[in-house]
Coordinates of C-alpha atoms in Angstrom, one line a residue:
M1 CA -0.2 -0.2 0.0
K2 CA 1.1 3.7 -1.0
K3 CA 2.3 5.8 2.3
K4 CA -0.3 8.2 2.8
I5 CA 2.7 11.0 3.5
S6 CA 5.9 11.4 1.2
Y7 CA 9.6 11.5 2.3
D8 CA 9.4 15.3 0.5
D9 CA 6.5 16.4 2.7
H10 CA 7.1 20.0 4.8
I11 CA 5.8 18.3 7.8
F12 CA 4.4 21.3 10.6
I13 CA 4.9 20.4 14.2
A14 CA 3.0 22.4 16.5
G15 CA 4.9 21.4 20.0
S16 CA 7.9 20.6 18.8
S17 CA 9.5 21.9 21.7
G18 CA 6.7 19.8 24.4
M19 CA 7.6 15.9 25.3
A20 CA 4.7 14.8 22.3
G21 CA 6.2 16.9 19.7
G22 CA 10.0 15.9 20.2
A23 CA 8.7 12.6 20.2
I24 CA 7.3 12.6 16.8
K25 CA 10.1 15.2 15.4
R26 CA 12.6 12.4 16.5
K27 CA 10.6 9.1 15.1
L28 CA 9.9 11.1 11.6
E29 CA 13.8 12.0 11.1
K30 CA 14.9 8.1 12.0
N31 CA 12.0 7.4 9.8
G32 CA 13.8 9.6 6.8
Y33 CA 11.4 12.6 7.0
G34 CA 12.4 15.9 6.8
Y35 CA 16.3 15.9 4.4
Q36 CA 16.3 18.3 1.7
K37 CA 18.2 15.9 -0.8
N38 CA 14.7 14.5 -1.0
G39 CA 13.0 17.8 -0.5
G40 CA 11.0 17.1 2.8
L41 CA 11.5 19.6 5.1
I42 CA 9.9 19.2 9.2
L43 CA 8.9 23.0 11.0
T44 CA 9.3 23.3 14.3
P45 CA 8.7 27.0 15.2
T46 CA 9.4 27.5 18.9
R47 CA 6.3 30.2 20.9
K48 CA 8.6 32.6 20.2
D49 CA 8.9 32.6 16.8
L50 CA 4.9 31.5 16.1
D51 CA 2.0 32.5 18.7
L52 CA -0.8 29.8 18.1
L53 CA -2.9 31.8 19.9
N54 CA -2.9 34.3 17.4
F55 CA -5.2 33.8 14.1
L56 CA -4.0 35.9 12.0
E57 CA 0.0 35.3 13.2
V58 CA -0.7 31.6 12.5
E59 CA -2.3 32.1 9.2
N60 CA 1.1 34.1 8.1
W61 CA 3.0 31.7 8.9
F62 CA 1.0 29.2 7.0
K63 CA 0.6 31.5 3.8
K64 CA 5.2 31.7 3.9
N65 CA 5.8 28.3 5.1
K66 CA 2.8 26.5 2.7
P67 CA 3.2 22.9 5.2
T68 CA 1.2 20.2 3.3
V69 CA 1.0 18.2 6.8
V70 CA 0.5 19.5 10.0
I71 CA 0.5 17.7 13.5
I72 CA -1.1 18.8 16.6
A73 CA 1.2 18.4 19.0
A74 CA 0.5 21.8 21.0
A75 CA -1.8 22.2 24.3
K76 CA -2.2 23.5 27.3
V77 CA -1.4 21.1 29.7
G78 CA -1.2 20.1 33.3
G79 CA -2.1 17.5 36.1
I80 CA -5.4 18.2 38.6
S81 CA -3.8 20.9 40.5
A82 CA -3.1 23.0 37.2
N83 CA -6.7 21.7 35.9
S84 CA -9.1 22.6 38.6
S85 CA -7.2 26.2 39.9
L86 CA -6.3 27.5 35.7
P87 CA -10.6 26.0 34.1
A88 CA -11.0 29.7 32.0
D89 CA -6.6 28.7 30.8
F90 CA -7.1 25.3 29.7
I91 CA -10.4 25.6 28.4
L92 CA -9.9 28.7 25.9
N93 CA -6.5 28.0 25.1
N94 CA -6.9 24.9 23.8
L95 CA -9.0 25.8 21.9
K96 CA -8.2 28.4 19.8
I97 CA -4.7 26.7 19.5
Q98 CA -6.9 24.1 18.0
T99 CA -9.2 25.8 15.8
N100 CA -6.6 28.6 14.7
L101 CA -4.2 25.1 13.5
I102 CA -7.1 23.6 11.9
E103 CA -9.4 25.4 10.7
L104 CA -6.0 27.2 8.7
S105 CA -5.0 23.9 7.4
W106 CA -7.8 23.1 5.9
K107 CA -7.6 26.7 4.4
Y108 CA -4.6 26.6 3.1
N109 CA -5.0 22.5 1.3
V110 CA -3.3 21.0 3.7
K111 CA -3.3 17.2 2.4
R112 CA -3.1 15.8 6.5
L113 CA -3.4 15.9 9.4
L114 CA -3.0 14.3 12.6
F115 CA -4.4 16.1 16.0
L116 CA -3.3 14.9 20.0
G117 CA -7.1 14.0 21.2
S118 CA -6.6 12.7 25.1
S119 CA -8.3 9.6 26.8
C120 CA -9.5 12.3 29.0
I121 CA -12.2 13.2 27.0
Y122 CA -14.3 10.1 28.0
P123 CA -17.1 9.8 30.4
K124 CA -16.1 9.6 34.2
Y125 CA -17.5 6.1 34.9
A126 CA -18.2 4.6 30.9
K127 CA -17.3 1.0 30.9
Q128 CA -13.8 -0.1 31.5
P129 CA -11.2 -0.3 28.9
L130 CA -12.9 2.7 27.3
K131 CA -14.0 2.2 23.4
E132 CA -14.0 4.8 20.8
D133 CA -18.2 4.4 21.3
Y134 CA -17.8 5.7 24.6
L135 CA -17.2 9.2 23.7
L136 CA -20.1 12.0 24.3
D137 CA -21.4 9.0 27.0
G138 CA -21.8 10.2 30.2
P139 CA -20.3 12.9 32.4
L140 CA -16.8 14.0 32.6
E141 CA -13.9 13.8 35.4
P142 CA -14.5 17.7 37.2
T143 CA -11.1 17.8 37.9
N144 CA -9.8 18.1 34.2
Q145 CA -13.4 18.3 32.6
W146 CA -11.9 21.9 31.1
Y147 CA -9.1 20.6 29.1
A148 CA -11.3 17.6 28.2
V149 CA -14.2 19.8 26.6
A150 CA -11.3 21.8 24.9
K151 CA -10.4 18.6 22.9
I152 CA -13.6 16.4 21.8
A153 CA -14.2 20.2 20.9
G154 CA -11.4 19.1 18.3
I155 CA -11.8 15.9 17.7
K156 CA -15.3 16.8 16.4
L157 CA -13.8 19.7 14.0
C158 CA -11.6 17.6 12.4
E159 CA -14.4 14.6 12.4
S160 CA -16.2 17.9 11.0
L161 CA -13.9 18.6 8.3
R162 CA -13.7 15.4 7.0
I163 CA -17.8 14.6 6.6
Q164 CA -18.5 18.0 4.5
H165 CA -15.2 18.8 2.9
N166 CA -13.4 15.4 2.5
F167 CA -10.3 16.7 4.9
D168 CA -8.1 14.3 5.4
A169 CA -7.9 15.2 9.2
I170 CA -7.1 12.4 11.7
T171 CA -6.9 11.9 15.6
L172 CA -5.4 9.6 18.1
M173 CA -5.9 9.4 21.6
P174 CA -3.1 8.4 23.5
T175 CA -2.9 7.0 27.1
N176 CA -1.2 9.4 30.0
L177 CA 2.4 9.6 29.1
Y178 CA 6.0 9.7 30.2
G179 CA 9.5 10.0 29.2
P180 CA 11.9 13.0 28.0
G181 CA 11.0 15.8 27.8
D182 CA 8.6 15.9 30.7
N183 CA 7.3 19.0 32.7
Y184 CA 8.8 18.2 35.6
H185 CA 6.9 21.4 37.7
H186 CA 6.2 20.8 41.5
E187 CA 2.5 22.4 40.2
N188 CA 1.5 21.2 36.9
S189 CA 3.5 17.9 36.6
H190 CA 1.1 14.8 35.5
V191 CA 1.4 11.8 38.1
M192 CA 4.2 9.7 36.2
A193 CA 6.8 13.1 35.9
A194 CA 5.5 13.9 39.9
L195 CA 6.1 11.0 41.4
I196 CA 9.7 10.1 39.9
K197 CA 10.9 14.1 40.8
R198 CA 9.7 13.1 44.3
F199 CA 11.6 9.6 44.6
Y200 CA 14.3 10.5 43.1
N201 CA 14.9 13.5 45.0
A202 CA 13.8 11.9 48.1
S203 CA 16.3 9.3 47.1
I204 CA 19.3 11.9 46.9
N205 CA 18.1 13.6 50.2
K206 CA 18.0 10.7 52.1
D207 CA 14.2 11.3 53.2
K208 CA 12.6 9.1 55.3
V209 CA 9.3 9.8 53.9
V210 CA 7.3 11.0 50.9
T211 CA 4.3 11.3 50.7
C212 CA 1.9 11.2 47.3
W213 CA -1.8 12.9 46.5
G214 CA -4.8 10.7 46.7
T215 CA -6.1 7.1 48.3
G216 CA -3.3 4.9 45.3
K217 CA -5.9 3.1 44.3
P218 CA -6.6 4.8 41.4
L219 CA -5.6 2.8 38.2
R220 CA -3.9 4.5 35.1
E221 CA -2.4 3.4 32.1
F222 CA 1.1 4.7 31.0
M223 CA 3.0 5.0 27.6
H224 CA 6.1 6.0 26.6
V225 CA 6.4 9.3 24.9
D226 CA 8.6 6.9 22.2
D227 CA 6.1 4.5 21.6
L228 CA 3.8 8.2 21.0
G229 CA 5.9 9.0 18.2
D230 CA 6.2 5.7 16.7
A231 CA 2.0 5.5 16.4
V232 CA 2.0 8.9 15.0
V233 CA 4.6 8.7 12.4
F234 CA 2.5 5.3 11.9
A235 CA -1.0 5.9 11.6
L236 CA -0.3 9.1 9.6
E237 CA 2.1 6.5 6.7
N238 CA -0.6 3.6 6.9
W239 CA -4.1 4.6 8.4
D240 CA -7.0 5.9 6.0
P241 CA -10.2 5.5 6.9
N242 CA -12.0 5.8 4.4
S243 CA -10.0 2.1 3.6
E244 CA -12.9 -1.1 3.6
N245 CA -10.8 -2.3 6.2
A246 CA -10.7 0.9 8.2
P247 CA -11.5 0.0 12.0
K248 CA -15.4 1.0 12.8
N249 CA -17.8 2.1 15.3
E250 CA -20.0 -0.6 16.8
Q251 CA -22.6 1.4 14.4
G252 CA -20.1 -0.1 11.4
G253 CA -19.4 3.9 10.7
K254 CA -16.1 5.3 10.0
L255 CA -13.9 6.0 13.3
S256 CA -11.4 9.3 11.9
F257 CA -10.7 9.6 16.1
L258 CA -8.2 6.3 16.9
N259 CA -7.1 5.1 21.1
V260 CA -3.3 4.5 21.0
G261 CA -2.2 3.2 24.5
T262 CA -0.6 0.0 25.5
G263 CA -4.3 -1.4 26.9
T264 CA -2.2 -2.4 30.3
D265 CA -3.4 -0.2 34.0
I266 CA -1.7 -0.4 37.3
S267 CA -2.3 1.6 40.1
I268 CA -0.8 5.1 41.7
K269 CA -0.2 2.4 44.6
N270 CA 2.5 0.0 42.9
L271 CA 3.4 2.6 40.5
A272 CA 4.9 4.1 43.1
E273 CA 6.6 1.7 44.5
K274 CA 7.8 1.0 41.0
I275 CA 9.1 4.5 41.1
A276 CA 10.7 4.4 44.7
L277 CA 12.4 1.1 44.0
A278 CA 13.8 2.7 41.0
C279 CA 15.5 5.9 42.3
N280 CA 16.6 3.2 45.4
F281 CA 14.7 5.3 47.9
K282 CA 14.7 3.8 50.9
G283 CA 11.7 5.5 52.8
Q284 CA 8.2 5.3 54.2
I285 CA 5.0 6.0 51.7
E286 CA 2.4 7.9 53.0
W287 CA -1.0 8.8 51.2
D288 CA -2.9 12.1 51.7
K289 CA -6.2 11.0 51.3
N290 CA -7.4 14.6 51.9
K291 CA -5.9 15.1 47.9
P292 CA -8.2 14.2 45.3
D293 CA -7.7 10.9 43.5
G294 CA -9.3 11.4 40.5
T295 CA -11.0 9.4 38.1
P296 CA -10.9 5.8 39.4
K297 CA -10.0 3.5 36.4
K298 CA -8.4 4.8 32.8
Q299 CA -7.2 2.1 30.8
L300 CA -8.0 2.8 27.3
N301 CA -9.6 0.0 24.5
V302 CA -6.5 -0.1 21.9
T303 CA -7.8 -3.2 19.5
N304 CA -9.1 -0.5 16.6
F305 CA -5.4 0.9 16.6
N306 CA -3.5 -2.7 17.5
K307 CA -6.0 -3.9 13.8
L308 CA -3.9 -1.4 11.9
G309 CA -1.0 -3.4 12.7
W310 CA 0.7 -1.2 15.3
L311 CA 2.1 -2.5 18.7
P312 CA 3.8 -0.3 21.9
K313 CA 7.7 -1.4 22.2
I314 CA 8.3 -0.6 25.6
E315 CA 7.7 -2.1 28.3
L316 CA 6.7 -0.1 31.7
D317 CA 10.0 -1.1 33.9
E318 CA 12.0 -0.2 31.3
G319 CA 10.1 3.3 30.3
I320 CA 10.4 4.1 34.2
R321 CA 14.0 3.5 34.1
K322 CA 14.9 5.2 31.5
T323 CA 13.0 7.6 32.0
I324 CA 14.8 8.3 35.5
E325 CA 18.2 8.4 33.8
D326 CA 17.1 10.6 31.7
Y327 CA 15.7 12.9 34.7
K328 CA 19.4 12.1 36.4
L329 CA 21.0 13.5 33.6
E330 CA 19.2 16.8 33.2
Q331 CA 19.2 17.2 37.0
N332 CA 23.1 17.0 36.5
K333 CA 23.3 19.6 33.3
K334 CA 21.1 22.2 35.5
I335 CA 24.0 21.8 38.8
I336 CA 26.5 22.6 35.6
R337 CA 25.4 25.1 34.1
N338 CA 24.5 27.1 38.1
N339 CA 28.0 26.4 39.0
F340 CA 29.0 28.3 35.7
I341 CA 27.1 31.1 35.8
N342 CA 27.7 31.4 40.1

């Protein structure tokens, strides 16, 4: 089957400096895309170069750079604390970013667009594992509903442009991601990054206790970001929702959005214990039950995407070990930089 993208494509990665965007860029380059000798180009403007919230600025950029493939990995993201305290930022910024990019991709005849959704789009109490059919089937998890509503709007905008204008827009819904380039901010990080930072620092400082949020009972699925990069390039090359053999929903209709993940989950308690062991933390783990747990279980049904021929490659234990090494390397670089400045 002929690939859906070509080596001479000009591929725009919105959000290339983030964890997901960086992994996608690495995989594209590994697969031979973006080399000028083949006429290809990978476009990775920074926030300083291009304000994705500004429609006119983004439109002028499209006119000048003429991308043929667009990947939307740009988003305002954060954990439970950030979502709860900044609801307007999460819904407004994400709506603006994705609407500007999707509409202008259609307007300027981009041949293929891939939008990254999120597993948090599904109802809080949907049946597990989560199928694509469960979208809009019930109320969302309140702690991240603002982000989820924005992502749902992006998915539906892509779907509507495909239906009405035959615009080739596809969406992947990744599970929880971790790996190089993650955000380790003390308030805005996701659970994996927060736990790695906490246990690594506690191990270095020889702390006797580490306190984690909630009960530890919620179940979450985690995928290394390099597997997401691999999945995105695979989807761009191979997935045609109009194909006779493409995945369908339960009513037999076309699917333009698919889950991508490992299909396996783990309790936050067990995850914390794995990370503590990998960080060589010898102390005690305590749980602050006054803090929210969020959704009790969130595991994706990844059958449809796997049927296309894709499977994740990085096991959780290996991924955690690699991510801790990445974090350790970054901390050492910071120490060297600070010593140099001082």
